[in-house]
Coordinates of C-alpha atoms in Angstrom, one line a residue:
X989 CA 0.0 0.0 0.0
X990 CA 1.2 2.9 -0.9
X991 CA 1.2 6.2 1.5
X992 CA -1.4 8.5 -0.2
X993 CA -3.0 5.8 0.5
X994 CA -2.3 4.9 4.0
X995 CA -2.6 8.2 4.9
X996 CA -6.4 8.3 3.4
X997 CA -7.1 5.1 5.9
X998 CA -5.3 6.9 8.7
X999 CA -7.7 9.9 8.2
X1000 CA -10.8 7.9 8.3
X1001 CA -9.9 6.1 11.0
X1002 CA -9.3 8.7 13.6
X1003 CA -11.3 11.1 12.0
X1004 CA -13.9 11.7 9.7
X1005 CA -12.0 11.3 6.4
X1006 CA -9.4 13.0 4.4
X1007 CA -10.4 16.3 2.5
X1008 CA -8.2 17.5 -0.5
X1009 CA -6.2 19.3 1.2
X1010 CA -4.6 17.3 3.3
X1011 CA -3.4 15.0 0.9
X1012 CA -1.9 18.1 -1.1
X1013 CA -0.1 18.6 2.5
X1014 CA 2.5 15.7 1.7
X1015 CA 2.4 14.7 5.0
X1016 CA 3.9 11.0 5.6
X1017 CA 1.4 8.9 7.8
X1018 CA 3.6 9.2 10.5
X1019 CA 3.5 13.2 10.3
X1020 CA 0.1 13.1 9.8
X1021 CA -0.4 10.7 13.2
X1022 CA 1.6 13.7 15.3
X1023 CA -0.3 16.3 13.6
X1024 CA -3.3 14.9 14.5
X1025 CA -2.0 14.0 18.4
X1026 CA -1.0 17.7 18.6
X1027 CA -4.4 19.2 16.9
X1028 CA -6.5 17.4 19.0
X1029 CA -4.8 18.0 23.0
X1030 CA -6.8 21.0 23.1
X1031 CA -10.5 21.0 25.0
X1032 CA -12.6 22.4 23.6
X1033 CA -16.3 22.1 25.6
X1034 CA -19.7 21.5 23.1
X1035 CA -21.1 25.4 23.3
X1036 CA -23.9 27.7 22.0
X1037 CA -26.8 29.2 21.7
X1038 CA -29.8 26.4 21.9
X1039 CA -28.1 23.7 23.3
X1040 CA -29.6 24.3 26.9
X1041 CA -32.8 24.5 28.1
X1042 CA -34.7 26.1 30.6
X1043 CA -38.1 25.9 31.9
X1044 CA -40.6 28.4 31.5
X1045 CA -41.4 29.7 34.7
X1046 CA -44.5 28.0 36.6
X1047 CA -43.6 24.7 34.4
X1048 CA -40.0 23.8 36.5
X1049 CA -40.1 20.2 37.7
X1050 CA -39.8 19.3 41.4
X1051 CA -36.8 18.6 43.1
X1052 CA -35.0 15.5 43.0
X1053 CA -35.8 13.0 45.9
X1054 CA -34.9 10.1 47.9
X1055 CA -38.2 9.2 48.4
X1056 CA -38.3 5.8 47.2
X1057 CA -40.9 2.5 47.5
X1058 CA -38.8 -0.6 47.9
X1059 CA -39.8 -3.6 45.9
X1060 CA -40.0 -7.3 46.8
X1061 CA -36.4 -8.2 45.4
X1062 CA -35.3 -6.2 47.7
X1063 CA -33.9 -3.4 44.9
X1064 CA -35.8 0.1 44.8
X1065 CA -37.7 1.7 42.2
X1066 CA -38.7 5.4 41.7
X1067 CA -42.7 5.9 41.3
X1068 CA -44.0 6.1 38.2
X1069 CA -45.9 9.0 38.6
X1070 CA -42.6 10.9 39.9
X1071 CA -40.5 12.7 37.2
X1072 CA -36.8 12.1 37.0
X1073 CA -34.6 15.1 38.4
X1074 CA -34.5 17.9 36.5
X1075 CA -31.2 19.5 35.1
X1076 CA -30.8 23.0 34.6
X1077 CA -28.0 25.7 33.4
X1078 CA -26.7 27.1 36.9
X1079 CA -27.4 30.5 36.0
X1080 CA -31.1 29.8 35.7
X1081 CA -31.2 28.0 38.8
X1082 CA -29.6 30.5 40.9
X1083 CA -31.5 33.7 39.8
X1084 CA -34.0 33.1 37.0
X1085 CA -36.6 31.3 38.7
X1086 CA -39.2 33.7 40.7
X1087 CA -39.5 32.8 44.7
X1088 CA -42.8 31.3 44.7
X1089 CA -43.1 29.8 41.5
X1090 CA -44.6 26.7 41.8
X1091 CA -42.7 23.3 40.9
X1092 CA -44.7 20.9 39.1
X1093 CA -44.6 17.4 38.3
X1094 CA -45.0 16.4 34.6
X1095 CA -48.2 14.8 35.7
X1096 CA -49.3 18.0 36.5
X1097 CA -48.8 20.0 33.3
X1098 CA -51.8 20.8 30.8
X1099 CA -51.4 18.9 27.3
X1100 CA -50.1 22.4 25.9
X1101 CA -47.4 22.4 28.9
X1102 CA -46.3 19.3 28.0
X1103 CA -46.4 19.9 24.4
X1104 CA -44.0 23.5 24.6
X1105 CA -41.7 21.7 27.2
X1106 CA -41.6 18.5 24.8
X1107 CA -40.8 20.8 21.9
X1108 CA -38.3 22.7 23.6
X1109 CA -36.4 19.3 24.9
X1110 CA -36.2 18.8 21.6
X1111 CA -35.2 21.7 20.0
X1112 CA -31.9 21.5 22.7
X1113 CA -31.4 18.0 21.5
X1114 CA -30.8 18.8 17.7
X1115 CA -29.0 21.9 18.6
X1116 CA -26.8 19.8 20.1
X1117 CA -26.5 17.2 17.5
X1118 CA -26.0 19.7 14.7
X1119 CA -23.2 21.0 16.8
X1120 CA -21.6 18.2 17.3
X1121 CA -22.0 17.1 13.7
X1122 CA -20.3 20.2 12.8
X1123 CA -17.7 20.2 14.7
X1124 CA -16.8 16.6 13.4
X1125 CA -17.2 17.9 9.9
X1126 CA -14.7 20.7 10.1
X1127 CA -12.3 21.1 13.4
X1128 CA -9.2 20.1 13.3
X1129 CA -9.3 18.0 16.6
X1130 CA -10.5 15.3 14.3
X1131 CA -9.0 12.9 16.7
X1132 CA -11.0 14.1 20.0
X1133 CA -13.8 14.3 17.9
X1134 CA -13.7 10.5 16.4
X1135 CA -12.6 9.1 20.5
X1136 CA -15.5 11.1 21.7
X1137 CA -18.0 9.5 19.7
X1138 CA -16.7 6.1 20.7
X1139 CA -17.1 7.2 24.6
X1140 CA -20.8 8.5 23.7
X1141 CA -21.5 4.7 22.9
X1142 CA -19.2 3.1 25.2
X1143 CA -20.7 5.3 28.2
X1144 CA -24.1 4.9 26.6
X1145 CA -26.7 7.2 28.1
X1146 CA -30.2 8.5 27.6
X1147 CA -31.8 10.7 29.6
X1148 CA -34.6 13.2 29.3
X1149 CA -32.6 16.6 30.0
X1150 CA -30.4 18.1 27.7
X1151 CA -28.4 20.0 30.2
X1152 CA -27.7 16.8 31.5
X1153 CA -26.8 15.3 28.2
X1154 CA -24.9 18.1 27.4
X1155 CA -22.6 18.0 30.6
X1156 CA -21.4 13.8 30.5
X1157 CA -20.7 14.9 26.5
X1158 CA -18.2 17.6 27.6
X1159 CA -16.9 14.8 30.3
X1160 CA -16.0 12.6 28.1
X1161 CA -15.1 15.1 25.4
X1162 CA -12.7 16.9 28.0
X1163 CA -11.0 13.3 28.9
X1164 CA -11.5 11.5 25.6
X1165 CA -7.5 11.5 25.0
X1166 CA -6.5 11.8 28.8
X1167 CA -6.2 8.8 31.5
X1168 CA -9.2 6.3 31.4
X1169 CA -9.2 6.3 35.5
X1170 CA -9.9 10.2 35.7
X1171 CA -12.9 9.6 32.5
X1172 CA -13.8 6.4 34.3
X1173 CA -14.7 8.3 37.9
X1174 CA -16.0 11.5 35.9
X1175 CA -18.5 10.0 33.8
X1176 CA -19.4 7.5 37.0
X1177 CA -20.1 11.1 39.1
X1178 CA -22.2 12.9 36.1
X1179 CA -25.3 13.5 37.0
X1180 CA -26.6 11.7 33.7
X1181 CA -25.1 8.4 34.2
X1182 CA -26.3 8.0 38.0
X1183 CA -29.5 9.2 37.2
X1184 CA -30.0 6.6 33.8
X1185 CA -28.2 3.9 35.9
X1186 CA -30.2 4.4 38.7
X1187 CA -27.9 5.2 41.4
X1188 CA -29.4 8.3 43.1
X1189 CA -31.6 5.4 44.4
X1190 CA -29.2 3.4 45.7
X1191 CA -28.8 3.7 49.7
X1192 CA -27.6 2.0 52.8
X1193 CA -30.1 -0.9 53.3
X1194 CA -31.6 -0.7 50.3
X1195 CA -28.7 -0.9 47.3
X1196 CA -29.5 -0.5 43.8
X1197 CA -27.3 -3.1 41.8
X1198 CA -27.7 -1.6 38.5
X1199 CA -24.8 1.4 38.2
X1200 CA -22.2 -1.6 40.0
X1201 CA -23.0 -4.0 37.4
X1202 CA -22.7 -1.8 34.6
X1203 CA -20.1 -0.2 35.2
X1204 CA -17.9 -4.0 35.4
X1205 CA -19.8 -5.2 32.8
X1206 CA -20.1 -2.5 30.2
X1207 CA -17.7 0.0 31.1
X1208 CA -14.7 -1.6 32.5
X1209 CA -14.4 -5.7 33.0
X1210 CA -16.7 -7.6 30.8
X1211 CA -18.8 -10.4 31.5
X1212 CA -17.2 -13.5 33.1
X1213 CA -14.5 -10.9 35.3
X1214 CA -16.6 -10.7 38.2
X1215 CA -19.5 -12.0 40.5
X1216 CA -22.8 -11.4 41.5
X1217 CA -21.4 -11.3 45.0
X1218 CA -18.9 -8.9 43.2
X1219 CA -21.7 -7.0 42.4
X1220 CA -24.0 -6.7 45.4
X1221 CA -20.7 -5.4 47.3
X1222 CA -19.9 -2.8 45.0
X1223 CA -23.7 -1.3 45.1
X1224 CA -23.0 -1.1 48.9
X1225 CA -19.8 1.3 47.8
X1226 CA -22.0 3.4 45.9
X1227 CA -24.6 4.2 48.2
X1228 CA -24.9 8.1 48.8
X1229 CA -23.8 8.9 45.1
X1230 CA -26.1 11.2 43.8
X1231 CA -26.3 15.0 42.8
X1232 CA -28.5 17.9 43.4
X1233 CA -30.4 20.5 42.1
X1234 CA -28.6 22.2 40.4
X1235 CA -26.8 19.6 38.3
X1236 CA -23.8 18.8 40.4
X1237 CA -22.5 15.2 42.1
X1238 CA -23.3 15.5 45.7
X1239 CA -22.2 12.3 48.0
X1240 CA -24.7 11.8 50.8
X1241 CA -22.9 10.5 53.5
X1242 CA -25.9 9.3 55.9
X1243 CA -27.0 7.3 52.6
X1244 CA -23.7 5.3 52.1
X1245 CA -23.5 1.9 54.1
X1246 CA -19.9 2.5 55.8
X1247 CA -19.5 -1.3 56.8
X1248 CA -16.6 -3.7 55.4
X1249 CA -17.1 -5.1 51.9
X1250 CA -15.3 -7.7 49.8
X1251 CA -14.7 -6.6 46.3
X1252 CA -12.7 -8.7 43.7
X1253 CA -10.6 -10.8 46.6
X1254 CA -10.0 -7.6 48.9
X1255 CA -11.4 -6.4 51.4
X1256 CA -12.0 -2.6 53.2
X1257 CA -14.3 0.1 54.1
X1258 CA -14.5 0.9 50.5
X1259 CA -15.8 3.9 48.6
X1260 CA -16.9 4.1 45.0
X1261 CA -13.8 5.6 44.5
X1262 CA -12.0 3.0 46.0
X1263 CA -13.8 0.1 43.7
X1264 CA -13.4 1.8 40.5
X1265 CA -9.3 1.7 41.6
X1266 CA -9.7 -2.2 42.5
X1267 CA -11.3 -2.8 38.9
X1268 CA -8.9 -1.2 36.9
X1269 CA -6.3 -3.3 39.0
X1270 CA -7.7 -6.6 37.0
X1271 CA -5.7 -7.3 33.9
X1272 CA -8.9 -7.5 32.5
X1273 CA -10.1 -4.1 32.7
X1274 CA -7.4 -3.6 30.1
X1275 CA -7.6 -5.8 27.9
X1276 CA -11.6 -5.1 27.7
X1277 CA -11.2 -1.9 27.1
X1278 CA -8.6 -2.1 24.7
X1279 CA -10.9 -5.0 22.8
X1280 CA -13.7 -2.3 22.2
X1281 CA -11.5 0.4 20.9
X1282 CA -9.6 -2.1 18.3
X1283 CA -12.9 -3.2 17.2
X1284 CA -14.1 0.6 16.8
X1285 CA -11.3 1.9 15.4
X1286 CA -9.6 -1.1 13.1
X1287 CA -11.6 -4.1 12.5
X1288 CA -14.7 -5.8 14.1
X1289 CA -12.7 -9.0 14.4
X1290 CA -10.4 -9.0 17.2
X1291 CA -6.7 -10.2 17.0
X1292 CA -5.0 -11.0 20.1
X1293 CA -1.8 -10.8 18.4
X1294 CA -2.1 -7.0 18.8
X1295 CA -4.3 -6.3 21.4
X1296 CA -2.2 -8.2 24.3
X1297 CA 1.4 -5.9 23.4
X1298 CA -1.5 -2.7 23.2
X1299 CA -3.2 -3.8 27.0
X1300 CA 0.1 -5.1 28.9
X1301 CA 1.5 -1.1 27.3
X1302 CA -1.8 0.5 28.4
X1303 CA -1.8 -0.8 32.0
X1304 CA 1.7 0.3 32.3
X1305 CA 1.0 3.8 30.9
X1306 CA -1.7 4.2 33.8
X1307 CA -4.5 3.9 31.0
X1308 CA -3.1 6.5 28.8
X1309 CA -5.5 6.6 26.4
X1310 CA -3.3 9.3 23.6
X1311 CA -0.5 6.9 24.2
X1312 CA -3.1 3.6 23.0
X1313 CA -4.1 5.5 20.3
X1314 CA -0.4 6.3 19.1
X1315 CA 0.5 2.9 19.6
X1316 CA -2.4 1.5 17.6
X1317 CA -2.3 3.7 14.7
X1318 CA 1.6 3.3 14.7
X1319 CA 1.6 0.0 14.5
X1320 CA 2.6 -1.9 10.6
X1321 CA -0.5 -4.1 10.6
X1322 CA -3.2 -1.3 11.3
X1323 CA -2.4 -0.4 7.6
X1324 CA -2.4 -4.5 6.3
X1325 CA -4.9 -4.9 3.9
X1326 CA -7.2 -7.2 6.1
X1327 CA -8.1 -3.5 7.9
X1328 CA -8.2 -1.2 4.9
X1329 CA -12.0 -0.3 3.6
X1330 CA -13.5 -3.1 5.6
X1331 CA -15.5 -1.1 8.5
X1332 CA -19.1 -0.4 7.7
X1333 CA -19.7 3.5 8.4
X1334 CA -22.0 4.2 10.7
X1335 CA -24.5 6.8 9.9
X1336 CA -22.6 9.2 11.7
X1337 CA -19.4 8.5 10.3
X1338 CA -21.3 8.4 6.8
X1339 CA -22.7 11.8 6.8
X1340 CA -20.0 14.1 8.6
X1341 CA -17.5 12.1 6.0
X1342 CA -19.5 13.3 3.1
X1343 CA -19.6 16.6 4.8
X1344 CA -15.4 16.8 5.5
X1345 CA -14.2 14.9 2.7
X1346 CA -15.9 17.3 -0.2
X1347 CA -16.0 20.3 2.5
X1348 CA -19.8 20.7 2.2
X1349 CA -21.5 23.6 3.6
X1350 CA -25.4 22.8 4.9
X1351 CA -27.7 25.6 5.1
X1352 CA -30.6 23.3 6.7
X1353 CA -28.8 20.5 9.0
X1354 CA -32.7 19.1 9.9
X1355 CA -33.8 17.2 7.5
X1356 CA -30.2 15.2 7.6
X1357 CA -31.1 14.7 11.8
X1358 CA -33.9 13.2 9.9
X1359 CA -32.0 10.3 8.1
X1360 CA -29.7 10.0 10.7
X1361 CA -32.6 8.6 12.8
X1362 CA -33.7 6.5 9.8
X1363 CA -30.4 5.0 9.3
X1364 CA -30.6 4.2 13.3
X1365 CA -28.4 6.6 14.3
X1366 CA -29.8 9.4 16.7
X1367 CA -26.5 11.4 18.8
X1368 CA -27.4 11.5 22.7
X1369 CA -30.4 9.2 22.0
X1370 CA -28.5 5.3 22.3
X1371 CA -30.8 2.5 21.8
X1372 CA -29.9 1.1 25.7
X1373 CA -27.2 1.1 28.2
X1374 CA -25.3 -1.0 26.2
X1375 CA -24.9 1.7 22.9
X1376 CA -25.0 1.0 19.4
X1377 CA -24.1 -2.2 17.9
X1378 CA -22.3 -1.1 15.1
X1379 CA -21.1 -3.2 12.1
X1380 CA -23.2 -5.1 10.1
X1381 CA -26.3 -4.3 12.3
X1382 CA -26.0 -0.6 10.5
X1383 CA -26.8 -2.4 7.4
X1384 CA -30.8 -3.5 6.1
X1385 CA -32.1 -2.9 3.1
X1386 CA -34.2 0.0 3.7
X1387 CA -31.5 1.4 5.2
X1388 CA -29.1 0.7 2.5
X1389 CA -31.0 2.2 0.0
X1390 CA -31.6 5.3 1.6
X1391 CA -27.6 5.5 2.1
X1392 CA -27.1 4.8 -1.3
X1393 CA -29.6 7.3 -2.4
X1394 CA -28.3 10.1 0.0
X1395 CA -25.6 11.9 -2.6
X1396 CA -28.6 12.2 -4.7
X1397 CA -30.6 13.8 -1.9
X1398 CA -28.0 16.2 -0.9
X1399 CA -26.7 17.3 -4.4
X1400 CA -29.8 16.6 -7.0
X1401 CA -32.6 16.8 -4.5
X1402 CA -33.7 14.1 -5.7
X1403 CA -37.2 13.2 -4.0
X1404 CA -36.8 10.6 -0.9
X1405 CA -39.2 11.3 1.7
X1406 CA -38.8 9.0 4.8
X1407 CA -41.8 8.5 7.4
X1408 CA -39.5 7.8 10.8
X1409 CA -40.9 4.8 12.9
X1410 CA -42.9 5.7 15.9
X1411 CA -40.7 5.4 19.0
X1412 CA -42.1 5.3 22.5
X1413 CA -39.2 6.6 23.6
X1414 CA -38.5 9.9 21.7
X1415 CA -39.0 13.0 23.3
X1416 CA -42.2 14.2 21.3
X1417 CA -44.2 11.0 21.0
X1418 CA -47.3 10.2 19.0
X1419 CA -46.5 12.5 15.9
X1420 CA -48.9 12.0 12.6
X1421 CA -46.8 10.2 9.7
X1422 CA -47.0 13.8 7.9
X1423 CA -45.0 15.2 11.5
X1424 CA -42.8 12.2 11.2
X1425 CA -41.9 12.2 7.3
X1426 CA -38.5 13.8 6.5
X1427 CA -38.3 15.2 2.9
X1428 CA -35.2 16.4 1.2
X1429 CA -33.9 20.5 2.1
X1430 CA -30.8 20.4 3.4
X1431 CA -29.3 23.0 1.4
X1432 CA -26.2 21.4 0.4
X1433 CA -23.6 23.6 -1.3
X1434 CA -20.8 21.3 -3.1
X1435 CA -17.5 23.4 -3.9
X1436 CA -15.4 21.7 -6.6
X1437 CA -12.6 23.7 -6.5
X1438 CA -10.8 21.5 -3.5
X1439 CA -11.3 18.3 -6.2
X1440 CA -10.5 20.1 -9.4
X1441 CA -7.4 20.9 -7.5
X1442 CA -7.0 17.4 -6.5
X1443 CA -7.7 16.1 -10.2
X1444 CA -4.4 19.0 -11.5
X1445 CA -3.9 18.1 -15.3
X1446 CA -5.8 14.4 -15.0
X1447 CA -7.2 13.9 -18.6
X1448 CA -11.3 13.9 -18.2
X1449 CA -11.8 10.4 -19.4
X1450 CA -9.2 9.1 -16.4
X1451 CA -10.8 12.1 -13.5
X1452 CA -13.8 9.0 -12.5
X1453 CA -10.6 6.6 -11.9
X1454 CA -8.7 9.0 -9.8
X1455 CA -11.6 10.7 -7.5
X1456 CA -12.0 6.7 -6.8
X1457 CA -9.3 6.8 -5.5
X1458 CA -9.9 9.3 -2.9
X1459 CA -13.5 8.3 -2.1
X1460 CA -13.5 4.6 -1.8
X1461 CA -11.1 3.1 0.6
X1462 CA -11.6 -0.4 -1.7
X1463 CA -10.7 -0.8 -5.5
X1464 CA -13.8 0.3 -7.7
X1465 CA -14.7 -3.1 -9.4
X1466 CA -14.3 -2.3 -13.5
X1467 CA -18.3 -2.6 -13.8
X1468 CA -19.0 0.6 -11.6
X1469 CA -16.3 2.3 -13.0
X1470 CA -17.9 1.8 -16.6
X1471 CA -20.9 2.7 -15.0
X1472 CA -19.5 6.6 -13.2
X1473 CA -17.8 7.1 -16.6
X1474 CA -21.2 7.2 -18.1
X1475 CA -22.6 9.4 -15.4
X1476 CA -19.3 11.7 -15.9
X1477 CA -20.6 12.5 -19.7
X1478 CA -21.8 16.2 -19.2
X1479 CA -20.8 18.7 -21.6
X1480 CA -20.1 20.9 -19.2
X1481 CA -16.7 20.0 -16.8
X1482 CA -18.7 21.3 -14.0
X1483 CA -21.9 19.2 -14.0
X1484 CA -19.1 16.4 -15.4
X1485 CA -17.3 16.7 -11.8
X1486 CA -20.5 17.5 -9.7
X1487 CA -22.1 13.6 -11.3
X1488 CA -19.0 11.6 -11.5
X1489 CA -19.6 12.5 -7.2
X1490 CA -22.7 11.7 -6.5
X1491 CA -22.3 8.5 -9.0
X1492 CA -19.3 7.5 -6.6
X1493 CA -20.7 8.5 -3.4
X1494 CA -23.9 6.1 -4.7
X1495 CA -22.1 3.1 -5.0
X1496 CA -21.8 0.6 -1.8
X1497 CA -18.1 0.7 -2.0
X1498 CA -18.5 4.3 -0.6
X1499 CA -20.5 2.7 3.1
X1500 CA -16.8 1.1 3.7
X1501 CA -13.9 3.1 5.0

């Protein structure tokens, strides 16, 4: 393989995709690796107008409590009837709500209440996914921005406040290239993640299991790395972790059981603290974690080959998660040809790709949340606890042929209106199909001048052979070649360019980086 293109497999992988540009940089892939280290060790926290919300006064929600009913099993549940604890900005909470304002429960709203708070939920949710989506399409932090998207489904969380949301993103966006014990107790202590996890019910006397096993099963150990024993003690170490108000992780010492647990063969007073430390003691920790993000970030099939040398190096770093990532996409086979154009896209990856590879400007980024959601895709919205499945479960055929028919969408609006399923879970539920059909509108503005300048002097008969080149990550097979060449026969060299694109972006080759 040659390095143009090694480098273009280096930019998909820890980023969104190569644009023009930075092949015309000349960088060696191993330039290109510290130039991406060194653009992406600056935090930068998700910001802007719309991403928060606020209640209107005489609609806030009630305070969280610790009232609780316990159940037979002995575990606790929260009442139906009683509304999960609001989050709101700080500055709101401190002066912009009126003494006296009453706080109501959503059972208490009228159906117009609950229809401008569900619209305004909303509204927060897709300012911050359009945020998000552009920062991944155009900062140069490519490599935060491609580790943060893995911790959004490795921490997989869904919860009802966007303020909420919006604070574990900027967690694990602030640590997403730092060391996984200081993301590991963050994200445990966001408000989000103990409220979706249930631990702001889980007290002395009366533990909640379902943060402790979680977090060894999904977040640190893997199944098979621990007990249920295992489990039981480490709820008792969480007891009292909770937050307030206002948004912010508040221990509640009178809540926590005190007493002597056993946790993975020791045994202490411990804390939660102290039991995240004990896990990521366990040689398995590592190798877990380093599992997930070789599966995420170069093949779905694991080799143990070179994730042992990558786990025994990241226990010895401390976790260091800049130093795994150097490591990995250091290492000779991460550019063998068993990892090159083999990873399905996911819809995310598929449309901020499109967006950074051909530097697209949107002037309407709804109707692409849209197809995102129809693709199965939906930022800050994870099916469950355990996050998206990636690989081949991104691929149907409805939802292929809407990906293969997106170019055409975005560049020819080309008619593909999509009615999105009904979900109990989304945030405005029980929408009419008209409400729920996305129709095309983005607004998509396509300069060629980045490609032309890619193309140089390349003869127009041979341009189809070369932009395949840069857009597909596998050799075009001869038959779709023939097939863009014939889409590439415009009279003018404009409209030529603008449908040899689309013609490549169509083809299935393109769904593989």
């Amino acid at each position: 393989m040659n390095s143009t293109l090694q480098l273009q497999h280096l930019y998909w992988r820890a980023g969104f995709g190569p644009r023009p540009q930075d092949l015309a940089a000349g960088l060696s892939p191993r330039k290109a690796l510290r130039q991406l280290l060194h653009d992406s060790e600056k935090y930068e926290p998700l910001t802007g107008p719309g991403l928060s919300y606020t209640e209107p006064q005489g609609m806030v929600m009630a305070e969280p409590t610790m009232a609780k009913k316990p159940v037979p099993d002995g575990t606790v549940t929260t009442p139906p009837d009683q509304p999960l604890a609001p989050m709101q900005p700080r500055s709101a909470l401190r002066g912009g709500i009126a003494a006296g304002v009453p706080r109501l429960r959503r059972a208490d709203l009228t159906p117009e209440q609950r229809k401008m708070q569900n619209m305004g939920i909303r509204d927060a949710f897709e300012n911050m996914t359009t945020a998000w989506m552009d920062r991944m399409a155009t900062s140069p932090a490519q490599l935060r921005e491609k580790m943060t998207l893995f911790w959004h489904g490795h921490f997989a969380c869904r919860v009802r406040q966007p303020n909420a949301a919006l604070s574990l993103h900027n967690t694990t966006r602030r640590y997403a290239l730092g060391k996984f014990p200081d993301l590991l107790l963050a994200v445990s202590q966001e408000p989000a993640m103990l409220q979706f996890l249930n631990n702001q019910q889980n007290r002395k006397q009366h533990p909640n299991e379902n943060f402790a096993r979680e977090v060894m099963e999904l977040f640190t150990l893997g199944r098979g790395h621990y007990t249920e024993q295992d489990v039981k003690e480490a709820a008792r170490a969480f007891t009292g972790w909770g937050y307030d108000y206002e948004g912010n992780y508040k221990f509640r010492e009178r809540e926590h059981d005190a007493g002597a647990k056993t946790f993975l063969g020791s045994t202490g007073n411990f804390s939660g603290e102290d039991v995240l430390q004990l896990i990521l003691k366990q040689p398995a920790a590592a190798t877990f974690l380093v599992t997930k993000i070789y599966r995420f970030f170069v093949n779905d099939v694991p080799n143990a080959a070179h994730i042992e040398p990558l786990a025994a190096a990241f226990r010895k770093s401390g976790y260091d998660i800049a130093d795994l990532m150097e490591r990995m996409f250091s290492a000779d086979w991460f550019y063998e040809p068993a990892n090159v154009g083999t990873h399905i896209k996911s819809p995310v990856e598929l449309l901020a790709g499109i967006r950074r590879t051909l530097n697209v400007q949107i002037d309407n980024d709804k109707p692409l949340l849209g197809y995102q959601k129809a693709l199965g895709q939906t930022l800050f919205q994870p099916p469950n606890v355990a996050g998206w499945p990636g690989g081949r479960n991104w691929i149907d055929s409805s939802s292929l042929l809407l990906r293969l028919q997106l170019p055409a969408i975005l560049f020819k609006n080309a008619e593909f209106a999509v009615a999105l399923k009904q979900d109990e879970n989304d945030i405005a539920p029980n929408l009419s199909k008209a409400e729920r059909t996305v129709r095309p509108g983005a607004g998509a503005h396509l300069p060629l001048a980045p490609l032309q300048q890619l193309l140089g002097a390349t003869p127009a008969p041979q341009q189809p052979e070369k932009l395949s080149a840069f857009l597909l990550q596998t050799a075009i097979r001869p038959e779709n070649l023939q097939l863009v060449q014939q889409a590439a026969q415009q009279k003018e060299p404009a409209q030529a360019l603008r449908a040899t694109l689309v013609s490549l972006l169509s083809l299935p080759e393109y769904q593989l980086a």
